[in-house]
XYZ file of C-alpha atoms in Angstrom:
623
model
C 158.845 95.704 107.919
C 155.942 96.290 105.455
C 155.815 93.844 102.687
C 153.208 94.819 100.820
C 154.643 96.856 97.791
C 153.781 97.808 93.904
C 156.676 99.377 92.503
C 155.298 100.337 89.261
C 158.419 102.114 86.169
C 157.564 105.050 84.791
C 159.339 106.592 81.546
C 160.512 109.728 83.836
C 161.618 111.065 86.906
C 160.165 112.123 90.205
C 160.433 115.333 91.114
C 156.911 116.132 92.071
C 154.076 113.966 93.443
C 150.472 114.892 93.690
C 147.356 113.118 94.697
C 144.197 114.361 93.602
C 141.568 114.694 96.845
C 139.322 112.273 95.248
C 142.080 110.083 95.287
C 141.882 108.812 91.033
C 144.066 110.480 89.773
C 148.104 110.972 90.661
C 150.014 114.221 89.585
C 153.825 114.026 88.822
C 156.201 116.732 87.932
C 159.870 115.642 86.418
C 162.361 118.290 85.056
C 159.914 120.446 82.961
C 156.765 117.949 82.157
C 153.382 117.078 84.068
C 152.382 113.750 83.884
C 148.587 112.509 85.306
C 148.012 108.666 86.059
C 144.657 107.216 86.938
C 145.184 105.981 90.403
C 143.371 102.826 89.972
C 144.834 101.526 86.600
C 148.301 103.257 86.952
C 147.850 104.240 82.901
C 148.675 107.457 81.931
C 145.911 110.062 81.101
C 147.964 112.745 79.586
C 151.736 114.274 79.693
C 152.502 117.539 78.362
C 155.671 119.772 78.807
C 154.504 122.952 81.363
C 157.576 124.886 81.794
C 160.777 125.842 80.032
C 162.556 125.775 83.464
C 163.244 123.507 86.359
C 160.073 122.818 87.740
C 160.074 123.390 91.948
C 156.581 123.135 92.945
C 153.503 120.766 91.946
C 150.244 120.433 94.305
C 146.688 119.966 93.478
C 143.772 122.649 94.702
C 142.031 121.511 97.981
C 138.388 121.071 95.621
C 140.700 118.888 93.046
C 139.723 121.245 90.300
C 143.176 122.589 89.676
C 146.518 122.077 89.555
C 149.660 124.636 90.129
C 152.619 124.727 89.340
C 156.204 126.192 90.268
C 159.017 126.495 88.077
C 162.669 128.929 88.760
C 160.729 131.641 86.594
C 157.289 131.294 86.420
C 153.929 129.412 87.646
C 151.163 127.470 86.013
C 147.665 127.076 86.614
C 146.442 123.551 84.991
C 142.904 121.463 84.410
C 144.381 118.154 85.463
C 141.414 116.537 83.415
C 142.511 118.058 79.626
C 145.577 119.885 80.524
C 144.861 123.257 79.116
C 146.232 125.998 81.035
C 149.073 128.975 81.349
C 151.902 130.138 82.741
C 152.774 133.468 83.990
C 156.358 135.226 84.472
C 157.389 135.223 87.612
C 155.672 138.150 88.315
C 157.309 140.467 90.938
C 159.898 137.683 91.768
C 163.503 138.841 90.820
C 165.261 135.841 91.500
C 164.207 132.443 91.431
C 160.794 130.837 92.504
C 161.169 127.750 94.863
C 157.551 126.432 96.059
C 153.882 127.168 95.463
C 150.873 126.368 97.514
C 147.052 126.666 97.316
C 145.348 128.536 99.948
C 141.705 127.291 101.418
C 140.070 129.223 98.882
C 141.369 127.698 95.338
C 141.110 130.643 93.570
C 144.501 131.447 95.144
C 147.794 130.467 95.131
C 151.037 131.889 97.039
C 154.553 131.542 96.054
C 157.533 131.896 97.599
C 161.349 132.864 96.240
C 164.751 133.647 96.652
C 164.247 137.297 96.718
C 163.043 137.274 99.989
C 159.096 137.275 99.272
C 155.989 135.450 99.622
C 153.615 136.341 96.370
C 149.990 135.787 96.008
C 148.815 135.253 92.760
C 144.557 134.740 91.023
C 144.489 131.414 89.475
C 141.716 132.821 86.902
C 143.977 135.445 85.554
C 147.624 134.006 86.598
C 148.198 137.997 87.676
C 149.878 138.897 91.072
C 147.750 140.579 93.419
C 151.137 142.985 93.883
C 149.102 144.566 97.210
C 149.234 141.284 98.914
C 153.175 140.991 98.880
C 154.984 139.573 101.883
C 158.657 140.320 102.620
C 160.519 138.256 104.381
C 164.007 137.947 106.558
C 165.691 135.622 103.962
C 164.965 133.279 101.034
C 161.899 131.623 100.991
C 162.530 127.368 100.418
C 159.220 126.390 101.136
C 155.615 127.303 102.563
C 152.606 125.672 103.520
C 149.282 126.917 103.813
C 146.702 126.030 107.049
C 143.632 123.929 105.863
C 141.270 126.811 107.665
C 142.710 129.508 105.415
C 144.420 131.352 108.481
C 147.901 131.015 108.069
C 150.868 130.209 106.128
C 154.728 129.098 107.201
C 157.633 129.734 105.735
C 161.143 128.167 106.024
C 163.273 131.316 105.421
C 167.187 130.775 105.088
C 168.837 128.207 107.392
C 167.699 129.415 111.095
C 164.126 131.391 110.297
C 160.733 130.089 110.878
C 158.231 132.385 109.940
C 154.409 132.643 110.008
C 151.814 135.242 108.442
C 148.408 135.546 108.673
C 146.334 134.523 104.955
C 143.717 136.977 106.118
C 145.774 140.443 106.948
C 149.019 139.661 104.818
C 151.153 140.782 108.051
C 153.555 138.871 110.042
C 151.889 137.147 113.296
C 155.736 135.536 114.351
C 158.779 134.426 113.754
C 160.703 131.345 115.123
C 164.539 131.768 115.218
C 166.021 130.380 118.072
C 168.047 126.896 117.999
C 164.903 124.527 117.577
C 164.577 126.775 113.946
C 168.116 125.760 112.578
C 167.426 122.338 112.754
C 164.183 122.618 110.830
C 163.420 121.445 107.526
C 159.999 121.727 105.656
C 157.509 122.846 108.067
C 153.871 122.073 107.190
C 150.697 122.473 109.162
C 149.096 119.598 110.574
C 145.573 119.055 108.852
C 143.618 120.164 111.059
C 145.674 123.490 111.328
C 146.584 123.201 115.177
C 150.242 122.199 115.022
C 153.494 122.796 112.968
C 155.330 120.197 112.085
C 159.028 119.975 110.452
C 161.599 117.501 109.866
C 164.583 117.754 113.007
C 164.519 116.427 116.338
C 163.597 113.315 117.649
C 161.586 113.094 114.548
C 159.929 116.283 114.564
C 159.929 119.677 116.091
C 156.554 120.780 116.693
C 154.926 124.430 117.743
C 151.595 125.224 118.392
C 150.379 127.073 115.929
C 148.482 129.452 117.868
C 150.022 129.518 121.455
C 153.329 129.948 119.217
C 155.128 127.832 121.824
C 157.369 124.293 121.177
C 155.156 121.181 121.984
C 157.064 118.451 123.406
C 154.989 115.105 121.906
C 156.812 111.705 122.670
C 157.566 109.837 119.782
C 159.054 106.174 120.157
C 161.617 104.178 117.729
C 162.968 107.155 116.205
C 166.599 105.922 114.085
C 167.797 109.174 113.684
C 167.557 109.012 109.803
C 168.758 112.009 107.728
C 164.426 112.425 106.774
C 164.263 114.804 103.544
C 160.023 114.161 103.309
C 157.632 114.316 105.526
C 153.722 114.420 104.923
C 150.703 113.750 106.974
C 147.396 111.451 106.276
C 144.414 113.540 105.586
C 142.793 112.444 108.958
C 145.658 113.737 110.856
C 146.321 110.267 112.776
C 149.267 109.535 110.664
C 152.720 110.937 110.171
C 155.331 109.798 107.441
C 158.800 110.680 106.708
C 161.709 109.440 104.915
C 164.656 109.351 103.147
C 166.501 106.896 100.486
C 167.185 104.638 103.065
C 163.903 103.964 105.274
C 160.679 105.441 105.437
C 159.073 105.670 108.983
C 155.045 106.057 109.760
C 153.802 107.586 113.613
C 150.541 107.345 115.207
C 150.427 110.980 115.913
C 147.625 110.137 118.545
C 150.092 107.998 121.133
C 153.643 108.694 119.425
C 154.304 105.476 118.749
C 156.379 103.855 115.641
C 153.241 101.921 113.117
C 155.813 100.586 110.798
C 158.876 100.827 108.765
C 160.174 100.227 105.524
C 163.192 100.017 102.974
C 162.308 102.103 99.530
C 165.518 101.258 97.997
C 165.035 104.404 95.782
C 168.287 106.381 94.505
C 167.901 110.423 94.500
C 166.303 112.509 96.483
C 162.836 110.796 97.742
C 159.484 111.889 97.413
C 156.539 110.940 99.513
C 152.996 111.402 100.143
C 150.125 109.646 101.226
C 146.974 108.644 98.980
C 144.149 110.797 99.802
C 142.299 108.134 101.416
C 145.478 107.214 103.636
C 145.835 103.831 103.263
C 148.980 103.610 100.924
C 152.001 105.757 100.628
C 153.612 106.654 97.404
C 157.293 107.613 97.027
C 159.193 108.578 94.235
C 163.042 109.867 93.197
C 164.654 111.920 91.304
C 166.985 109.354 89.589
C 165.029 106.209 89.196
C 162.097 105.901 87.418
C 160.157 104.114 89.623
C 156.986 104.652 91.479
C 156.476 102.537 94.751
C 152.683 101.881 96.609
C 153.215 100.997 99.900
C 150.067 99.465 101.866
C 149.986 101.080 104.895
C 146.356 99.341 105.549
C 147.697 97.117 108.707
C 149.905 100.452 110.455
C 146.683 101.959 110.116
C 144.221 99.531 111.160
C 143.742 100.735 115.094
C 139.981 101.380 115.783
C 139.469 104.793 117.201
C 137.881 103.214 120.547
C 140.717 101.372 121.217
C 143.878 103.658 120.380
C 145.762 104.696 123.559
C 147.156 107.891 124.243
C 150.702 108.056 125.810
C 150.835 110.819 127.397
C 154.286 112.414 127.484
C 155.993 112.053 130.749
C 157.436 115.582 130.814
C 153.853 117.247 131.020
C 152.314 115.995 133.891
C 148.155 115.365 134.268
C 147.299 116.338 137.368
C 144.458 118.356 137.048
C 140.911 118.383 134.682
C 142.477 121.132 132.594
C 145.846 119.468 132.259
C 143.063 116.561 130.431
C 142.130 119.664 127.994
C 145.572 120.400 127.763
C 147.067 117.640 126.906
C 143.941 116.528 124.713
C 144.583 119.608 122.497
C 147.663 118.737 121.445
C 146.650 115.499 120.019
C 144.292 117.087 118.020
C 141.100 118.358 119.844
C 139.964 121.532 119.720
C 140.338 123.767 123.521
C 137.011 125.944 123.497
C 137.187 127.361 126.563
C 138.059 130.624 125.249
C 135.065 130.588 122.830
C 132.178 129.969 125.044
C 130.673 133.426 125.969
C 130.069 132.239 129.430
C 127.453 134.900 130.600
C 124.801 133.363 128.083
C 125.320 130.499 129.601
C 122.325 129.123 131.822
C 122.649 128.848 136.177
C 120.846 125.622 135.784
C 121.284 122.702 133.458
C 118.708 122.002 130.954
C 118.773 117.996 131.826
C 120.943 116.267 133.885
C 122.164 112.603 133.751
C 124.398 110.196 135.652
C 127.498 111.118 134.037
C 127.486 115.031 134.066
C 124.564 118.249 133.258
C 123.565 119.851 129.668
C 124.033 123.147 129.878
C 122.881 125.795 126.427
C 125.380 128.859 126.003
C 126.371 130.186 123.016
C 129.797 130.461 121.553
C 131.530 134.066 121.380
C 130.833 134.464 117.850
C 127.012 133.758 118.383
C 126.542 130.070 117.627
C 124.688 128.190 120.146
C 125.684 124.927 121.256
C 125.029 122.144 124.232
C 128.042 122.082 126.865
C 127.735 118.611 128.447
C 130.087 118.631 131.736
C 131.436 115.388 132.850
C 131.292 114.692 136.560
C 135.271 113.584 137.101
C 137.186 113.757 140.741
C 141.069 113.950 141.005
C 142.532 112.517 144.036
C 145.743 112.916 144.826
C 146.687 108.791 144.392
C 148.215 107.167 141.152
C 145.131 105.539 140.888
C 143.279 108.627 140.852
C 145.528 109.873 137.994
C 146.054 106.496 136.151
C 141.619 107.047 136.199
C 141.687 110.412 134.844
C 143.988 109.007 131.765
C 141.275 106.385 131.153
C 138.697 108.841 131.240
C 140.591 110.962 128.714
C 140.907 108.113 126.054
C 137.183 108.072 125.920
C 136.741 112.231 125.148
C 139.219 111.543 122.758
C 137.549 108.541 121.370
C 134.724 110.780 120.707
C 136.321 113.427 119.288
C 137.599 111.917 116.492
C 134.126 110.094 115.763
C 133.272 111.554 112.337
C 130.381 110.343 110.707
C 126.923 112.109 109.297
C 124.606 109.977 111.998
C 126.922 110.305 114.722
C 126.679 114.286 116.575
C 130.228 115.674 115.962
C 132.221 117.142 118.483
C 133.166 120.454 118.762
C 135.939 120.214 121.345
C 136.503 120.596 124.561
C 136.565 123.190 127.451
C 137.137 124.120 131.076
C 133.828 124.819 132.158
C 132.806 125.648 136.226
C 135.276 123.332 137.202
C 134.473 120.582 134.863
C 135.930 119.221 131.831
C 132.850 120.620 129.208
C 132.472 118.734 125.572
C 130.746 121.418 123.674
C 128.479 120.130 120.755
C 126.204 121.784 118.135
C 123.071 122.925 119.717
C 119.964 120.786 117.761
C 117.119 122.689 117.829
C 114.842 119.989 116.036
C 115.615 118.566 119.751
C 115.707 113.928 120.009
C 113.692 111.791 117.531
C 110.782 111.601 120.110
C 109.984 115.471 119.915
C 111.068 115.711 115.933
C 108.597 113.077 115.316
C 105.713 114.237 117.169
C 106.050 117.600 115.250
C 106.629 115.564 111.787
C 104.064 113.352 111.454
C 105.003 112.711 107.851
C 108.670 111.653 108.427
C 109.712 108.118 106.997
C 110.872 106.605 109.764
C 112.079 103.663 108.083
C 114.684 105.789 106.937
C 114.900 107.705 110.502
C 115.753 104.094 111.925
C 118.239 102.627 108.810
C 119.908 106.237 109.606
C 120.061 104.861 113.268
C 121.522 102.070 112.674
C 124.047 103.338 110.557
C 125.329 105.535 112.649
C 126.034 102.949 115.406
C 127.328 100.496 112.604
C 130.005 103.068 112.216
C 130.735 103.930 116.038
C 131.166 99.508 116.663
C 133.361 99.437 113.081
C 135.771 102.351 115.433
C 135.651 100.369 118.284
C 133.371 102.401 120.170
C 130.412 101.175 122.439
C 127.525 103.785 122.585
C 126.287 102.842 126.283
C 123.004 104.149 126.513
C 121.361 104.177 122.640
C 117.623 104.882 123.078
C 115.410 107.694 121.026
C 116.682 110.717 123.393
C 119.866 110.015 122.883
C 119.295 110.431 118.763
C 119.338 114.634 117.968
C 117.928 115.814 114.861
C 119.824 118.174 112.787
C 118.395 121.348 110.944
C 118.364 119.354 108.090
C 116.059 116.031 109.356
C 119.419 113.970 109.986
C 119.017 112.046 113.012
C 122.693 111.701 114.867
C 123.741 109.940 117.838
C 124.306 111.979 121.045
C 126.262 111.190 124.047
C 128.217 107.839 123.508
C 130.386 106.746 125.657
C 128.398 107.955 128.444
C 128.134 104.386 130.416
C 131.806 103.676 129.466
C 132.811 107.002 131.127
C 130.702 106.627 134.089
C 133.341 103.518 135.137
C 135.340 106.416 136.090
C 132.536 108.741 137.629
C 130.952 106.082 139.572
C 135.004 105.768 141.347
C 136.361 109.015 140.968
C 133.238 111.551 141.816
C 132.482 112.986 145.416
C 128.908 112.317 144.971
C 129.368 108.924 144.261
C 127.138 108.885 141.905
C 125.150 105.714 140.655
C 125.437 104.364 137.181
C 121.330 105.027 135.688
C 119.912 101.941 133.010
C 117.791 103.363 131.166
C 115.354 100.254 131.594
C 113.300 100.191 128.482
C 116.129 100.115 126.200
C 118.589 97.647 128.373
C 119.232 94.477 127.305
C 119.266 91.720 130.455
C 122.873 91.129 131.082
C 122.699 94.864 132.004
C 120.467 94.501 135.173
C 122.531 91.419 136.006
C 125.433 93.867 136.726
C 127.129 93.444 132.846
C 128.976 96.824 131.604
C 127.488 97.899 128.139
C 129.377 95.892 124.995
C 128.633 96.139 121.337
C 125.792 93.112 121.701
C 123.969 95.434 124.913
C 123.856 99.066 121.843
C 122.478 96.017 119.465
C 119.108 95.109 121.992
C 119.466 98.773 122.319
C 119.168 99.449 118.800
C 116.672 97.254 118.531
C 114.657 98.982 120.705
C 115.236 102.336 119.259
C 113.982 100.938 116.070
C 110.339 99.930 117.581
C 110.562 103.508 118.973
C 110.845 105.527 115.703
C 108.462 102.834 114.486
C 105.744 103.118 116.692
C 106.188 106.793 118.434
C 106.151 105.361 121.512
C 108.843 103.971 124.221
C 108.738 100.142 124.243
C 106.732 98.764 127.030
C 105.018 101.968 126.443
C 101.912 100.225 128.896
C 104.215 98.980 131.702
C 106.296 100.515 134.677
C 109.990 100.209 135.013
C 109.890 97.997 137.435
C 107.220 95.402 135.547
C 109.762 96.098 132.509
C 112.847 94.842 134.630
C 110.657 91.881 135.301
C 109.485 90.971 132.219
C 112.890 91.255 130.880
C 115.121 89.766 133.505
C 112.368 86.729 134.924
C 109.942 86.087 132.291
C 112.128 86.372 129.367
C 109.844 88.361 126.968
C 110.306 91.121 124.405
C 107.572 93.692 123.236
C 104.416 92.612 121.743
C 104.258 93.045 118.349
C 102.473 96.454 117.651
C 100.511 95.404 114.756
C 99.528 99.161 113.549
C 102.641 99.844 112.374
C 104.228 96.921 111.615
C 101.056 94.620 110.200
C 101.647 90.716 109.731
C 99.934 91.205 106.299
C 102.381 93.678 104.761
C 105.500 92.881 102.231
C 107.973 93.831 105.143
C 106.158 93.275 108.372
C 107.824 90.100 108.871
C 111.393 91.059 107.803
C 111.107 93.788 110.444
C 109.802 91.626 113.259
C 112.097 88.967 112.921
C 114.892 91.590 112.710
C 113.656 93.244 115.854
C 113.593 89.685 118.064
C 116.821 88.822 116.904
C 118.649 91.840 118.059
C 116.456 91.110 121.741
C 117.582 87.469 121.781
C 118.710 86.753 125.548
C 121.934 85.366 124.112
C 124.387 88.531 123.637
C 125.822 86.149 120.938
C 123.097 85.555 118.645
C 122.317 88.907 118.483
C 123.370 90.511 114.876
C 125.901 93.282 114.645
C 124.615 96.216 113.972
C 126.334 96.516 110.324
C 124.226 93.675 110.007
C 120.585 95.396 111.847
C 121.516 98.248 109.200
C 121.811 95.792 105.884
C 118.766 94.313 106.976
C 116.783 97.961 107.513
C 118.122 99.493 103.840
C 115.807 96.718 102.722
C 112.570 98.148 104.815
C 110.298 100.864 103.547
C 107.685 102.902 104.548
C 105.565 101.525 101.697
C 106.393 98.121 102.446
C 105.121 98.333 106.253
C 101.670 99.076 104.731
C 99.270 96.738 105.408
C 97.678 94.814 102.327
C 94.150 92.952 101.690
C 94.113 89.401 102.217
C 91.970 86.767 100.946
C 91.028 84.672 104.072
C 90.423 81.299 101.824
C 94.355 81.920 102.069
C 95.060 82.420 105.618
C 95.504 78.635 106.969
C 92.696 78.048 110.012
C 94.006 75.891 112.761
């Protein structure tokens, strides 16, 4: 069980709970009243009475600029900062109003009632856009909206599930066969892929575009009678409860995080903070708010979260991999790559797989990077592919603005293809050359940021060196293809070719050419490296072969000289660099600093303070 709780007593009751996006400030509705708490000091910023009926809806805009409310016969539109706002009548809605929801686009909100209709209303002139009416096959009890803007769900009567597009106002299906009657409060997963609702085993889930039941594993289920359910903004994390026991999933592997008593009378509400790290619950009888600290269930680095993969759906093949992939939460592209455009010939090819350039049906072009993987027909070969799969998803849920994001994933001649943006600014080396005037102190502190936050998830880059760094269309160097050395564990097994794992020799540290596999300490000497390349222009060793490098790093010991153009010993900064830069080659993995530590040190180093300076030789000691 969780221990760490905050119950905090409030003068009302819980009908509604809100977090803002920026997560500081906390929206509750009661009977008829809004109330607004700053989320760090739990004080009150305002209350005011919003409707003269019960209130059935409450939820913030997806900017955080708005709030709307539901009530049985009207809506409000709200500033959560001052609390001006309206209400309007409800509009077309003959019988009673039951939930409200914000679309993508704030400027709209839909409603939904027991006259059988879904209502779209402007939140600048709280008027019904009476064109944009949806009927439905019974009364509405709740809807949710897709974070993409494409769709919205419906729970209509006891057996309907029902889903229209937010684009055409027209049906796109309905779900009514037995899975439906058992569903309560369907909501989109956040990254729009999957529909979720309270039933089952905990959950019944669709696909949201295949319109077909997903069977996900979930262990430790109690078979509680759940009335909540809601998801963490990442998408990792699944909560649901009732008065008796609230219950959090890894969505990723199915598996039970942790479990709690709220001892909370009424009907119990629950969300998580918009950061995800607590949830809050709340009741319509007590008057008592509860923070739970959800910081430990959540507390799995990305690299090293494991993927059960449901029995029932067997992996026997590279697209099963997408497959299965795709339901935990990464997008399938293999219907949007316009494959004609697509190159005969890779434009590079590496160890682990070939870069090919296509575009994407709608015109975008992006880099398809194939990954060279063999399935046998042994467990081992299977029990291989799985291993392989936890790295693409490892990837794909890297998120950060120095690491290059993943697009998804996609079938591609034969191989499993992980399509990324297309940089045409090209590596650091080339973006460089071209920009001259680039500060590449900042270039390198960007660097080392980005790998701070791949080691901080748990994820070893493998093969960090200045081509592996793409420059956006905006100057933002990113990391490209980590993982690579990790995944070629399985290549190197599990390929035809039997291909051979490639060092990239000026950037490996010597535990690598002693037959070591990559670790957070080998993407440090790496990073070091990768520093004196942005630094300098140049690759390190720039004057020797590989082989001499292989020597000098594996027999004599030594590191680079020290390139005194560009990094002078008279300068305010030279010497903070340099010292930086031989700590992170130090032959000892462990006296190497981390690279959170590499990028403290760098924010410190600027262009300005690499410049050299006059010295007065009567100061400079003589030996």
């Amino acid at each position: 069980m969780l221990s760490h709780e905050e119950a905090w007593t409030v003068d009302h009751v819980v009908w509604f709970l809100a977090p803002s996006p920026d997560g500081t400030r906390i929206a509750v509705g009661d009977d008829y009243s809004l109330v607004i708490y700053d989320a760090q000091t739990r004080q009150p910023l305002l209350k005011k009475r919003i409707h003269s009926s019960y209130m059935t809806g409450l939820v913030f805009s997806p900017d955080g600029h708005l709030l709307a409310s539901s009530a049985l016969d009207a809506i409000g539109i709200w500033d959560p900062t001052t609390g001006h706002g309206t209400t309007s009548s409800s509009g077309g809605h003959t019988e009673h109003i039951n939930c409200i929801a914000f679309l993508k686009d704030h400027s709209l909100v839909v409603s939904g009632g027991d006259d059988r209709t879904i209502r779209l209303w402007d939140t600048t002139t709280i008027k019904e856009k009476k064109e944009k009416q949806m009927n439905t096959k019974n009364k509405v009890s709740h809807v949710s909206t897709s974070s993409d803007g494409t769709m919205i769900v419906a729970k209509c009567g006891y057996d309907t599930i029902e889903v229209y597009s937010a684009i055409t106002w027209q049906s796109l299906y309905t779900i009514t066969d037995d899975i439906a009657r058992l569903a309560l409060r369907p909501i989109f997963s956040p990254d729009s892929k999957l529909i979720f609702a309270l039933g089952g085993s905990p959950f019944l889930v669709w696909d949201s575009v295949n319109r077909s039941n997903v069977n996900l594993k979930f262990d430790g289920y109690r078979g509680i009678s759940a009335r909540c359910i809601t998801f963490s903004s990442d998408g990792q994390y699944i909560a649901i409860g009732s008065q008796k026991i609230i219950q959090v999933w890894n969505i990723t592997n199915g598996s039970l995080c942790n479990e709690f008593i709220p001892s909370q009378e009424g009907l119990l509400k629950l969300v998580f903070s918009s950061d995800g790290k607590q949830l809050i619950s709340g009741s319509s009888e007590d008057r008592v708010l509860k923070f739970w600290n959800v910081r430990d269930a959540r507390s799995e680095k990305i690299g090293l979260t494991k993927i059960e993969f449901d029995t029932t759906i067997p992996i026997m093949t590279l697209a099963d991999v997408v497959s299965s992939l795709r339901l935990r939460g990464c997008t399938d592209m293999t219907g949007q790559l316009d494959v004609p455009t697509c190159g005969e010939y890779p434009v590079s090819s590496g160890g682990f797989g070939d870069i090919y350039r296509c575009k994407l049906t709608n015109g975008v072009d992006v880099a398809v990077k194939t990954v060279r993987l063999y399935v046998g027909s042994s467990d081992q070969d299977k029990k291989q592919l799985k291993h392989a799969a936890q790295e693409l998803y490892a990837w794909s849920k890297c998120k950060h603005p120095n690491v290059q994001p993943l697009l998804g994933l996609a079938m591609f001649r034969g191989q499993i293809g992980m399509v990324a943006e297309w940089e045409s600014n090209g590596s650091m080396p080339e973006y460089i050359e071209k920009h001259t005037d680039v500060d590449r102190c900042v270039m390198s502190l960007r660097i080392a940021e980005g790998l701070s936050y791949l080691h901080s998830s748990g994820v070893i880059h493998g093969d960090l060196k200045g081509a592996n760094v793409l420059v956006s269309r905006d100057g933002i160097p990113r990391l490209a293809d980590f993982g690579n050395a990790k995944l070629q564990e399985y290549t190197m097994k599990f390929t035809k070719t039997s291909t051979k794992e490639t060092v990239s020799s000026r950037w490996a540290a010597p535990e690598l050419f002693e037959g070591g596999w990559c670790s957070f300490e080998s993407d440090v000497y790496a990073l070091g490296m990768t520093i004196l390349e942005a630094i300098t222009g140049d690759v390190p060793w720039p004057k020797l072969s590989e082989r001499s490098v292989m020597f000098a790093v594996t027999i004599k010991n030594s590191y680079p000289e020290r390139p005194e153009a560009q990094i002078p010993t008279y300068s305010e900064k030279g010497d903070t660099l340099w010292l930086l830069l031989e700590s992170c080659w130090d032959r000892s993995p462990g006296k190497r600093p981390n690279a959170d530590q590499v990028k403290s040190t760098m924010s410190g180093v600027t262009r300005q303070g690499l410049m050299s300076r006059e010295v007065d030789m009567s100061d400079v000691e003589m030996g």
